[in-house]
PDB file of C-alpha atoms in Angstrom:
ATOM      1  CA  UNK F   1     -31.720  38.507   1.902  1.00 87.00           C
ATOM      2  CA  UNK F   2     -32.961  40.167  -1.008  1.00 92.00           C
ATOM      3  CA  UNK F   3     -35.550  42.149   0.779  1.00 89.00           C
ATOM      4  CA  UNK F   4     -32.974  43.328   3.149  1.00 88.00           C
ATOM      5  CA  UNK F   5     -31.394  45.214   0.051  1.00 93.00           C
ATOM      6  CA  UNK F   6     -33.532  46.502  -0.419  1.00 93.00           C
ATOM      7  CA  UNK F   7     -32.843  49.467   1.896  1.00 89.00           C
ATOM      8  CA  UNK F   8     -28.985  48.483   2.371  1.00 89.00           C
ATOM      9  CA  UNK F   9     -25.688  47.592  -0.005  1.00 92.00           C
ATOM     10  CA  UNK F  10     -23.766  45.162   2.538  1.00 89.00           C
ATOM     11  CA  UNK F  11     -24.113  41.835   2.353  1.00 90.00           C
ATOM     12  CA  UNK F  12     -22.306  38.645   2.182  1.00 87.00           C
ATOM     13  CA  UNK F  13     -25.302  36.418   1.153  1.00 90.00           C
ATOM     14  CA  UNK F  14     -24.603  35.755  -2.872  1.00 93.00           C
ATOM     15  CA  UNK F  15     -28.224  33.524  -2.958  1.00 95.00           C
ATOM     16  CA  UNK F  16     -29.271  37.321  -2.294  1.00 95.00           C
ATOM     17  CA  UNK F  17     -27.513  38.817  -5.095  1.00 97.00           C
ATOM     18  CA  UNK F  18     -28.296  36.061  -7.763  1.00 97.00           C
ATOM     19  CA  UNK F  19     -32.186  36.504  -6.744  1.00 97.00           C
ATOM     20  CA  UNK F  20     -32.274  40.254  -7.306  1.00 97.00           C
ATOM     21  CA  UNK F  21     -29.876  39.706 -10.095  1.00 97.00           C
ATOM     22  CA  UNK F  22     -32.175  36.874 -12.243  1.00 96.00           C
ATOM     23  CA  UNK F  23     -35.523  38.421 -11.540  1.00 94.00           C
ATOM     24  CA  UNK F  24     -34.829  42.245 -11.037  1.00 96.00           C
ATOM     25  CA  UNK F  25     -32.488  42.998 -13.421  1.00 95.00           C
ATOM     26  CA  UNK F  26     -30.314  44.470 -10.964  1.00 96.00           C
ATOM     27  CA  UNK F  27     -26.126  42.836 -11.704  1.00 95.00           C
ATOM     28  CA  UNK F  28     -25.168  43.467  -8.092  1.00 96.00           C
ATOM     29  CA  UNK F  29     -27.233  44.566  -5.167  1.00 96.00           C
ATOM     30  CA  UNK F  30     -24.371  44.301  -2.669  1.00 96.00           C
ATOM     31  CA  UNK F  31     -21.114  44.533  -1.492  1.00 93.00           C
ATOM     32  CA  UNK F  32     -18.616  43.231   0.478  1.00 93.00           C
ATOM     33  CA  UNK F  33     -15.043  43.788   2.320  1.00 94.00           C
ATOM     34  CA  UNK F  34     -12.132  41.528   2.447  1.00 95.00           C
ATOM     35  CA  UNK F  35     -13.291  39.828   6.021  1.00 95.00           C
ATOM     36  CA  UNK F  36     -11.677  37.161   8.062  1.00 94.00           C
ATOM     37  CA  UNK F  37     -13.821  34.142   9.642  1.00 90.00           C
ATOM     38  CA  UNK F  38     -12.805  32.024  11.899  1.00 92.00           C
ATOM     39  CA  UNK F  39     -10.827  29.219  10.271  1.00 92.00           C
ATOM     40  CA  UNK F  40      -9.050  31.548   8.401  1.00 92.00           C
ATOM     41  CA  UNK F  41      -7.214  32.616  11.445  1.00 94.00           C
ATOM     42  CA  UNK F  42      -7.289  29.326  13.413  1.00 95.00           C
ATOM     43  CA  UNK F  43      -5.697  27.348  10.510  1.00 93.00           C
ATOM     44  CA  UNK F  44      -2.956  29.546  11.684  1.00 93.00           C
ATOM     45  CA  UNK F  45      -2.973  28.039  14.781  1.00 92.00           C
ATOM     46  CA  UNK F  46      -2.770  29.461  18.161  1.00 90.00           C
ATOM     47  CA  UNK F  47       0.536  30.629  18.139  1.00 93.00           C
ATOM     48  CA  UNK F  48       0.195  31.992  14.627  1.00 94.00           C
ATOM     49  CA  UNK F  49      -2.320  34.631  15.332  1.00 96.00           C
ATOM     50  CA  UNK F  50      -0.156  37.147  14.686  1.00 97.00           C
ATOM     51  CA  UNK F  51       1.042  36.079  11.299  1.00 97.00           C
ATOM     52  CA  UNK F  52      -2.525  35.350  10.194  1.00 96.00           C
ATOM     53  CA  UNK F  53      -3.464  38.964  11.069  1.00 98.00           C
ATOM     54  CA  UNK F  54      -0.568  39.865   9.216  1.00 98.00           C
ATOM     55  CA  UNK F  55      -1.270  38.117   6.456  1.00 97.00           C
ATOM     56  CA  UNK F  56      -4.898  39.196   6.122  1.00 97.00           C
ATOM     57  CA  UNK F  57      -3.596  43.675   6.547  1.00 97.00           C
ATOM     58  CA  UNK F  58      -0.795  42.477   3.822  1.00 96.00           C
ATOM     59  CA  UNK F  59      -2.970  41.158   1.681  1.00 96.00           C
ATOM     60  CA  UNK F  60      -5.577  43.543   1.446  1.00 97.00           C
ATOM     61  CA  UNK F  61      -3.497  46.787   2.250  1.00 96.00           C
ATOM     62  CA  UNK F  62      -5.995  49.485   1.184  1.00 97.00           C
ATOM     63  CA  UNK F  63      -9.771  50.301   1.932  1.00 96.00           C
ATOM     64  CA  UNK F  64     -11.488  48.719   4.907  1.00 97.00           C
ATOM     65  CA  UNK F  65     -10.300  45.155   6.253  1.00 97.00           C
ATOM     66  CA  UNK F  66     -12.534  43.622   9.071  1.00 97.00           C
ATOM     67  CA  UNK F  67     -10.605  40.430  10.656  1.00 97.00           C
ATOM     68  CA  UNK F  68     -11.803  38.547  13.699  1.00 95.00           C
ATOM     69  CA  UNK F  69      -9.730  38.424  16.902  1.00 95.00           C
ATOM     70  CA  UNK F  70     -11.893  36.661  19.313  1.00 95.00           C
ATOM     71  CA  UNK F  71     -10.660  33.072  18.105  1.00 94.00           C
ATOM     72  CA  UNK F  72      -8.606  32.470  21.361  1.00 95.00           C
ATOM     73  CA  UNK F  73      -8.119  35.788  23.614  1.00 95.00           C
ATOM     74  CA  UNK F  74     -10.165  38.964  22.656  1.00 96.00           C
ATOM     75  CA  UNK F  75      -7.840  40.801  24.846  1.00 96.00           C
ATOM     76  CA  UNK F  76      -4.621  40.062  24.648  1.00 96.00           C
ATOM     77  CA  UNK F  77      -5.542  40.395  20.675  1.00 97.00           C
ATOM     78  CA  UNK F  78      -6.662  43.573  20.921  1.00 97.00           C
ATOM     79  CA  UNK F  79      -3.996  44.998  23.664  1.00 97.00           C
ATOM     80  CA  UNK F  80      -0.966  42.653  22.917  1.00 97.00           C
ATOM     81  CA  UNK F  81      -1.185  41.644  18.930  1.00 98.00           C
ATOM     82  CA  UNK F  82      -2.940  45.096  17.356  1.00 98.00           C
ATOM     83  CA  UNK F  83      -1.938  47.257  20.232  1.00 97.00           C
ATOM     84  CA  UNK F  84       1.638  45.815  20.244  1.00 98.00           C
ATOM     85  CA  UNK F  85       2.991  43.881  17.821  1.00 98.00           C
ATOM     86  CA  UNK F  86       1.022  45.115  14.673  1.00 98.00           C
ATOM     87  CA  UNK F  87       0.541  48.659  15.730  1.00 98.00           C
ATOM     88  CA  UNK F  88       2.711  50.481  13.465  1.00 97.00           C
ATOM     89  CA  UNK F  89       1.012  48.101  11.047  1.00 97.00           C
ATOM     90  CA  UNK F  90      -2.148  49.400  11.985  1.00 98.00           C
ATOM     91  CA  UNK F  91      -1.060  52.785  11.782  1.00 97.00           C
ATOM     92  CA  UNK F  92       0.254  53.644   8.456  1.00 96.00           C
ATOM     93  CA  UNK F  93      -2.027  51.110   6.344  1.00 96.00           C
ATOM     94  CA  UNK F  94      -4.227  53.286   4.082  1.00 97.00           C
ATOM     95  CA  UNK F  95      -7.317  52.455   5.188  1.00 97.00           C
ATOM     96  CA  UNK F  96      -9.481  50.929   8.131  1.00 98.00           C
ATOM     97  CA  UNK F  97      -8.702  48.095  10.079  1.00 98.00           C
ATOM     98  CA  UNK F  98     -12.184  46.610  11.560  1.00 98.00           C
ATOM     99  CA  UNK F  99     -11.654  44.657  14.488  1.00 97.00           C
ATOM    100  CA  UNK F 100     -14.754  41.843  15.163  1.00 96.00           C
ATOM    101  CA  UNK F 101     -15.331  40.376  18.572  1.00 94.00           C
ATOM    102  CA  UNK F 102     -17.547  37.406  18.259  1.00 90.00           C
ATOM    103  CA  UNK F 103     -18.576  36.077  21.493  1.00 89.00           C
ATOM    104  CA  UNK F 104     -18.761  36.799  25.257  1.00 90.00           C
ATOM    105  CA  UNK F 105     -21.806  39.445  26.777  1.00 92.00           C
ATOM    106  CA  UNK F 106     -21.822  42.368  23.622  1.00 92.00           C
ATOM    107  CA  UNK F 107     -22.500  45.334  26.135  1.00 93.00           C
ATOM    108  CA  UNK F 108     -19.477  44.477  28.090  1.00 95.00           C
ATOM    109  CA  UNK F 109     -17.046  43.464  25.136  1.00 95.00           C
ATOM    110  CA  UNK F 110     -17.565  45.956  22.915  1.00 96.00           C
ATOM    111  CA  UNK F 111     -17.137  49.317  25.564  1.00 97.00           C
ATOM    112  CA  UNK F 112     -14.046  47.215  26.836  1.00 97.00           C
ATOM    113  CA  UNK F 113     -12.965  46.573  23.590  1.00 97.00           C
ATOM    114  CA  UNK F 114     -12.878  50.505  23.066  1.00 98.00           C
ATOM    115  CA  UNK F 115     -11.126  51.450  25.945  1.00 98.00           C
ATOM    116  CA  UNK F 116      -8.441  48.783  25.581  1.00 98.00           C
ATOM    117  CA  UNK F 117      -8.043  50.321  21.561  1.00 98.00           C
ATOM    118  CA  UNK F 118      -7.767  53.887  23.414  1.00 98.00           C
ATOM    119  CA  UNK F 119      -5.275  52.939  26.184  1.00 98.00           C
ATOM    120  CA  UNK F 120      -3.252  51.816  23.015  1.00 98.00           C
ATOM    121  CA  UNK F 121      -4.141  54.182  20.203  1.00 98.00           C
ATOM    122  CA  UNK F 122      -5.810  56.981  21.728  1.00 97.00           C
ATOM    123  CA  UNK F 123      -8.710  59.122  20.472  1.00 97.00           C
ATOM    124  CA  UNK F 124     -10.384  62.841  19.391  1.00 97.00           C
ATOM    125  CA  UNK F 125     -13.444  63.840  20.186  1.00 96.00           C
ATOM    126  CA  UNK F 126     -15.881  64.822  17.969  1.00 95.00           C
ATOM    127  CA  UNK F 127     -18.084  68.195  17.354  1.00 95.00           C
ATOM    128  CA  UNK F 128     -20.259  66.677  20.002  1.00 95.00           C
ATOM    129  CA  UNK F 129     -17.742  65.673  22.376  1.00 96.00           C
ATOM    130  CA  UNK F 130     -17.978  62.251  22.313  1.00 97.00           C
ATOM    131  CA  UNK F 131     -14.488  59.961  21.713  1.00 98.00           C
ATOM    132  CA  UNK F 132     -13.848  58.517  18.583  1.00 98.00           C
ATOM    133  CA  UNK F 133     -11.002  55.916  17.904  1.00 98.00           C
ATOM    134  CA  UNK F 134      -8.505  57.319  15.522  1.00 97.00           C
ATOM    135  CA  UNK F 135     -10.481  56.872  11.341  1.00 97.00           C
ATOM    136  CA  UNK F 136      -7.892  54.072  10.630  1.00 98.00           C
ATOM    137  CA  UNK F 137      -9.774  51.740  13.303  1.00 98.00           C
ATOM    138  CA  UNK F 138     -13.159  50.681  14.138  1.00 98.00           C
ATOM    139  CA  UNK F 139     -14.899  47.546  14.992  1.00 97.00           C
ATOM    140  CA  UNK F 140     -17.290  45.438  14.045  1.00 96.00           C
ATOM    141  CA  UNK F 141     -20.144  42.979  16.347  1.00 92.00           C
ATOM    142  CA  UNK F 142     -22.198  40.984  14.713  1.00 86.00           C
ATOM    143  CA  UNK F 143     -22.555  38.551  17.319  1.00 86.00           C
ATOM    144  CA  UNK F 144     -25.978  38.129  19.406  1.00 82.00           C
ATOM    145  CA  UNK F 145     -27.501  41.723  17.821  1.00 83.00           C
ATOM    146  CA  UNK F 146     -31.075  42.115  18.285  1.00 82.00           C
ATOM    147  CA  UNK F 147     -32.956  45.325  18.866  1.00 81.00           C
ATOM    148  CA  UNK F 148     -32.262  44.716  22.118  1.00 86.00           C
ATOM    149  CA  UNK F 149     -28.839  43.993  22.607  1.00 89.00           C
ATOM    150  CA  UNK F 150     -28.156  46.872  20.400  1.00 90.00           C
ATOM    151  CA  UNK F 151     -29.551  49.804  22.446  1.00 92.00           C
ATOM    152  CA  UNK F 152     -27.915  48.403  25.450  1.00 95.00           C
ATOM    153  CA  UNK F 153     -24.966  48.555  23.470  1.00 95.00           C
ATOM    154  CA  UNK F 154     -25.421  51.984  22.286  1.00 96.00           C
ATOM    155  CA  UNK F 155     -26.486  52.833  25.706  1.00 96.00           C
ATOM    156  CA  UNK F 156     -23.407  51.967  27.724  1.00 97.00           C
ATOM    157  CA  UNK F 157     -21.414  53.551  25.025  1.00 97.00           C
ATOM    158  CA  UNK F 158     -22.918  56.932  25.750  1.00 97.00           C
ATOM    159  CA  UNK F 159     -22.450  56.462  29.435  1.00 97.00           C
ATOM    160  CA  UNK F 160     -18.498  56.189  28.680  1.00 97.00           C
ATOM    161  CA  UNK F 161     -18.332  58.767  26.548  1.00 98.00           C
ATOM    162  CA  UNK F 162     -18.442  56.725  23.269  1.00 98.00           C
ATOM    163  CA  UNK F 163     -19.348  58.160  20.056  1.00 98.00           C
ATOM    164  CA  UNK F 164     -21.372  55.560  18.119  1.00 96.00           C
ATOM    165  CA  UNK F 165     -19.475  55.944  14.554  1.00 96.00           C
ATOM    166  CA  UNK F 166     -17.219  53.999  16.055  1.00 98.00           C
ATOM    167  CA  UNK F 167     -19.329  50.234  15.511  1.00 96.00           C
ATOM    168  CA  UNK F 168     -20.714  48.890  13.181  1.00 93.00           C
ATOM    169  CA  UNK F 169     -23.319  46.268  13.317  1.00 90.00           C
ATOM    170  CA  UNK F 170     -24.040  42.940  11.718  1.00 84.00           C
ATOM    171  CA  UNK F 171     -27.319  42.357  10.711  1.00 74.00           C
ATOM    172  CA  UNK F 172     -28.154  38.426  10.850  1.00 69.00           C
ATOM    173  CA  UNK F 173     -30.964  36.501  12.222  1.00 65.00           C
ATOM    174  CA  UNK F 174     -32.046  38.247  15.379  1.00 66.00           C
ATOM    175  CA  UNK F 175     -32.273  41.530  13.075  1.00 66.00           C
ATOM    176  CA  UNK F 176     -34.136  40.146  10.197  1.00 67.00           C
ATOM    177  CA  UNK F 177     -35.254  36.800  10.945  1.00 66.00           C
ATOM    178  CA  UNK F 178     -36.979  37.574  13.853  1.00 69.00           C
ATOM    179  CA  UNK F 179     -38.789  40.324  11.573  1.00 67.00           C
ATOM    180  CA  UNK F 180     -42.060  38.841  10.456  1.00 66.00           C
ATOM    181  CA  UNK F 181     -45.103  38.778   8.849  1.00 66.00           C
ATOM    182  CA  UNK F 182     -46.989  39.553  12.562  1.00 70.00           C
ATOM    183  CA  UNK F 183     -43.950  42.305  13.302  1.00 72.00           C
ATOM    184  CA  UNK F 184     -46.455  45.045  11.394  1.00 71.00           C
ATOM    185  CA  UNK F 185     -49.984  42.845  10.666  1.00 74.00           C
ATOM    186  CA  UNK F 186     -48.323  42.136   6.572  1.00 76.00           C
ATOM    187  CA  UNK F 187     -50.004  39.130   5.254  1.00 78.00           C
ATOM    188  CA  UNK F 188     -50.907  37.908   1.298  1.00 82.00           C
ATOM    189  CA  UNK F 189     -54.723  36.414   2.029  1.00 84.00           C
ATOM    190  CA  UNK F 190     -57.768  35.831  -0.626  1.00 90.00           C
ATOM    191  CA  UNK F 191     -60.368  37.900   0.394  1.00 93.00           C
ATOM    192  CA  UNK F 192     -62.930  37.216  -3.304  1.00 94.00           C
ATOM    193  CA  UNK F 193     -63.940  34.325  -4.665  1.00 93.00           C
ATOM    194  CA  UNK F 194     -66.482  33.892  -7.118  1.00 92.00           C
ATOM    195  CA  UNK F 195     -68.218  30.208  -7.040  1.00 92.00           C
ATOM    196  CA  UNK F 196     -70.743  29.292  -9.426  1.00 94.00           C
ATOM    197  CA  UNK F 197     -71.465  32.869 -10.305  1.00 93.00           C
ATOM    198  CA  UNK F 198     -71.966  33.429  -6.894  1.00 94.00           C
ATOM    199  CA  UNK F 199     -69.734  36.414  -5.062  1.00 93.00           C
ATOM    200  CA  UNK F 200     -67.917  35.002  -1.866  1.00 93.00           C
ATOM    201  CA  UNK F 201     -66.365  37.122   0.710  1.00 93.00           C
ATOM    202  CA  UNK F 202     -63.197  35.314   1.805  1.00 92.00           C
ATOM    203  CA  UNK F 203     -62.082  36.522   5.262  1.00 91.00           C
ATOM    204  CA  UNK F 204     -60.532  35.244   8.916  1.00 89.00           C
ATOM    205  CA  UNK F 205     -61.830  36.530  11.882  1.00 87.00           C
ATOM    206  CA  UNK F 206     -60.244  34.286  15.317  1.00 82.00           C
ATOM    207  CA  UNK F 207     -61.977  35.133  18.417  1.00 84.00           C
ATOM    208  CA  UNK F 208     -58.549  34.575  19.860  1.00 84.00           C
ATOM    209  CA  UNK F 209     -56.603  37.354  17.943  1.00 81.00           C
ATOM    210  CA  UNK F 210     -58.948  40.062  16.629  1.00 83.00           C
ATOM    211  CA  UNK F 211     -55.600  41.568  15.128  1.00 80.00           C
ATOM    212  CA  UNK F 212     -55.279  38.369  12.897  1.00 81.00           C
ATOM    213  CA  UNK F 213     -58.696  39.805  11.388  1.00 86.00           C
ATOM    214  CA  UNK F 214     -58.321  40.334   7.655  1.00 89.00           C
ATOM    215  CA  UNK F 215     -59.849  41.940   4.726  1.00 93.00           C
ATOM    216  CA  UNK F 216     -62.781  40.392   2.974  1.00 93.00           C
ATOM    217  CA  UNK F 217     -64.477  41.018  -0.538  1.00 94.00           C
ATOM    218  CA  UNK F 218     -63.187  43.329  -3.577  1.00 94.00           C
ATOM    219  CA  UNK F 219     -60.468  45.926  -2.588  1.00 95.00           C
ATOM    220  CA  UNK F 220     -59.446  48.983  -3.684  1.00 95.00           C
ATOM    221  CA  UNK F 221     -56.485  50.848  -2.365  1.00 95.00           C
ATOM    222  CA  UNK F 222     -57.503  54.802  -2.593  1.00 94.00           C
ATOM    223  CA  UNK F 223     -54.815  57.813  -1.177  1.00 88.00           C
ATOM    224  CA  UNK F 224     -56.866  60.961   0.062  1.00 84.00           C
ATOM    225  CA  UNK F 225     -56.360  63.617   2.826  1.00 84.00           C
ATOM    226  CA  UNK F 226     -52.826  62.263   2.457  1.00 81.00           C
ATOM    227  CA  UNK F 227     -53.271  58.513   3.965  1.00 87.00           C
ATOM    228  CA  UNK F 228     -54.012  55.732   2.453  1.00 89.00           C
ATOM    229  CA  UNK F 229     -56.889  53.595   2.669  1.00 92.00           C
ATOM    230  CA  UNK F 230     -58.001  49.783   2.124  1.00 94.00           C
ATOM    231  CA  UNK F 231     -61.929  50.166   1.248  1.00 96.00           C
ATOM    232  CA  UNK F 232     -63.482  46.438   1.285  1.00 95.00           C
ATOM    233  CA  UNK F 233     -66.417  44.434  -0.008  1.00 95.00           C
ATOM    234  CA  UNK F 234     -66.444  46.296  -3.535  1.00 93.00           C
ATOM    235  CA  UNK F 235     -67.401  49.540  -2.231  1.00 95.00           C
ATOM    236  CA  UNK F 236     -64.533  51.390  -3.470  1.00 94.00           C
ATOM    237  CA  UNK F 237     -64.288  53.390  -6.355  1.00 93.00           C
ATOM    238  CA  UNK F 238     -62.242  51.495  -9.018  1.00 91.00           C
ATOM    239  CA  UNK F 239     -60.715  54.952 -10.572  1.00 91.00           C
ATOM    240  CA  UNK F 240     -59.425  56.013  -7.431  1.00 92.00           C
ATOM    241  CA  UNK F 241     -57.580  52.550  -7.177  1.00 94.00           C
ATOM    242  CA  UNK F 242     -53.624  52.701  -6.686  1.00 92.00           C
ATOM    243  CA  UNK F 243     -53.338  48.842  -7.101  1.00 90.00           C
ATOM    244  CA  UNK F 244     -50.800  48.032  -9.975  1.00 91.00           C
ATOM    245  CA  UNK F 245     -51.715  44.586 -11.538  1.00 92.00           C
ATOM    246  CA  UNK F 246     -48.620  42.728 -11.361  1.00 93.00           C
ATOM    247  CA  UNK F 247     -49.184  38.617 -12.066  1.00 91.00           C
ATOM    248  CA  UNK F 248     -52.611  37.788 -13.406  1.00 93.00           C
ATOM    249  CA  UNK F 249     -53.508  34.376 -14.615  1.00 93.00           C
ATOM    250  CA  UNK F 250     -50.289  32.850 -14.842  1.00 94.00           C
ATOM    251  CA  UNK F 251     -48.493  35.902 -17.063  1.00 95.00           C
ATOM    252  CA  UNK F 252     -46.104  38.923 -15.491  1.00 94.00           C
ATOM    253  CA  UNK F 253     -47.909  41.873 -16.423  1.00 96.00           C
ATOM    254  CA  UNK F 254     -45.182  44.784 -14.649  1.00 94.00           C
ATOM    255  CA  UNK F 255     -41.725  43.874 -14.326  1.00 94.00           C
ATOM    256  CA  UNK F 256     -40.438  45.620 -11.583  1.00 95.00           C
ATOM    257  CA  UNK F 257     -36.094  46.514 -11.352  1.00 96.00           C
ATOM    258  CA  UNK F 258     -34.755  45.978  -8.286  1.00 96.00           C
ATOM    259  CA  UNK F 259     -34.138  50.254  -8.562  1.00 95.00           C
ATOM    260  CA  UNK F 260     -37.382  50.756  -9.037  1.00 94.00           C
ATOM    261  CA  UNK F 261     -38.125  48.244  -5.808  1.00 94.00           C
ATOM    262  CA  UNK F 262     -35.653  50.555  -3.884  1.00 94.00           C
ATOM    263  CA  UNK F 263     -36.931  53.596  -5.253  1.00 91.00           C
ATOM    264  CA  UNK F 264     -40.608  52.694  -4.232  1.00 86.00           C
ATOM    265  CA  UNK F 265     -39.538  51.859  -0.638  1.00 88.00           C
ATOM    266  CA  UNK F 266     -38.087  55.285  -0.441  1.00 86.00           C
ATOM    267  CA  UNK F 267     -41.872  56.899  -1.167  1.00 70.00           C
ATOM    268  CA  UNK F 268     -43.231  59.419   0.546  1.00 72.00           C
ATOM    269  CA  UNK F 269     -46.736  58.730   2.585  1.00 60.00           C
ATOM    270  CA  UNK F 270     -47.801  61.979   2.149  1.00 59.00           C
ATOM    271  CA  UNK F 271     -46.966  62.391  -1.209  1.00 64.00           C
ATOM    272  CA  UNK F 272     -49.717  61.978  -3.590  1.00 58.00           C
ATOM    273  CA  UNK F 273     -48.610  58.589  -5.706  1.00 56.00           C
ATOM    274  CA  UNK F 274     -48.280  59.412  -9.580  1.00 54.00           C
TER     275      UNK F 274
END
């Protein structure tokens, strides 16, 4: 959670926060928007789904608001109870309702989703002629995203017509989780050891994954012709070395800020690193 904000600000994961918080000196990493979850609605009960809606846009009647409306009838929420009943609700609030479907196929949901909103509150188009939903609605699916699912999304949007500032997207497991180690070859191995005064290479090498191969000996990190390289087995030239010391022997020797995290994972390659 923490690495993801590393390059974003949304987040509902506080373990997140409190990590970047207690050892990055950073007081919050992330935000958040008044959001309805399930039980908050269904407490209402079925009949009441109005009147939890209601009391959600009432409660929080400025800035963005993102309530789900899948908890019994994604539909008739969206064309009956927003489109309907709550529309001149929806209408003058100042700010931006988010609606979240949370089940069912996404490709199909979401571009029906949109064109039940537009039957009911219309569109422009923007400078690139794609529809947009008026600014005080969007919505929200968080539901089943993976790299996948999300350009199919995106994808069947275009084919309608459907400009994509209109979504956003939830980032949860199939985003991040399913992220790993493997995704681009990142792994923390020894590849020294010195035993009985006697210099050890320390490497893997499985004949059934040659990718899985890692480094072995003394490294050096060294930036020329504007790449960076690994050089192994001591043959590097320590003065060209980039490596920052960070924990050495049980002491914390650079204590990084979550900004200065951020900032580093905003470097340029092909800038030459100070």
């Amino acid at each position: 959670g923490a690495g993801h904000l590393v390059n974003f600000q949304g987040t509902d994961t506080i373990a997140a926060i409190c990590v970047a918080r207690k050892y990055y000196s950073c007081n919050i990493a992330g935000f958040s928007v008044p959001a309805a979850e399930h039980s908050t609605i269904t407490t209402w009960g079925r009949d009441g789904e109005k009147e939890a809606f209601t009391n959600m846009m009432t409660h929080f009647p400025t800035g963005i608001v993102s309530i789900v409306s899948d908890s019994y009838d994604i539909w008739n929420a969206c064309e009956n109870v927003w489109g309907q009943q709550l529309k001149s609700l929806v209408e003058k609030r100042d700010g931006t309702l988010v609606i979240r479907p949370d089940s069912g196929e996404p490709t199909e949901v979401v571009v029906k989703v949109l064109n039940i909103l537009d039957d009911k509150f219309g569109h422009v188009k923007n400078s690139k002629g794609f529809k947009q939903l008026p600014p005080y609605l969007r919505i929200i699916q968080g539901d089943g995203i993976s790299y996948e699912t999300l350009s199919s999304i995106l994808e069947a949007m275009k084919k309608q017509n459907w400009s994509a500032e209109n979504i956003v997207f939830g980032s949860g497991g199939a985003l991040l989780q399913k992220l790993n180690r493997d995704t681009q070859k990142c792994a923390f191995k020894c590849s020294y050891a010195l035993i009985n005064g006697k210099e050890v290479n320390v490497y893997k090498q499985p004949v059934t994954d040659p990718g899985k191969k890692s480094k072995k000996g003394r490294l050096t990190l060294e930036y020329s012709d504007g790449q960076y390289k690994t050089v192994e087995e001591g043959k590097g030239d320590p003065k060209k070395d980039v490596f920052v010391t960070v924990f050495e022997n049980g002491k914390l020797l650079r204590d990084y800020t979550f900004d200065e995290v951020r900032a580093n994972a905003e470097i340029d390659l092909l800038k030459k690193p100070s």
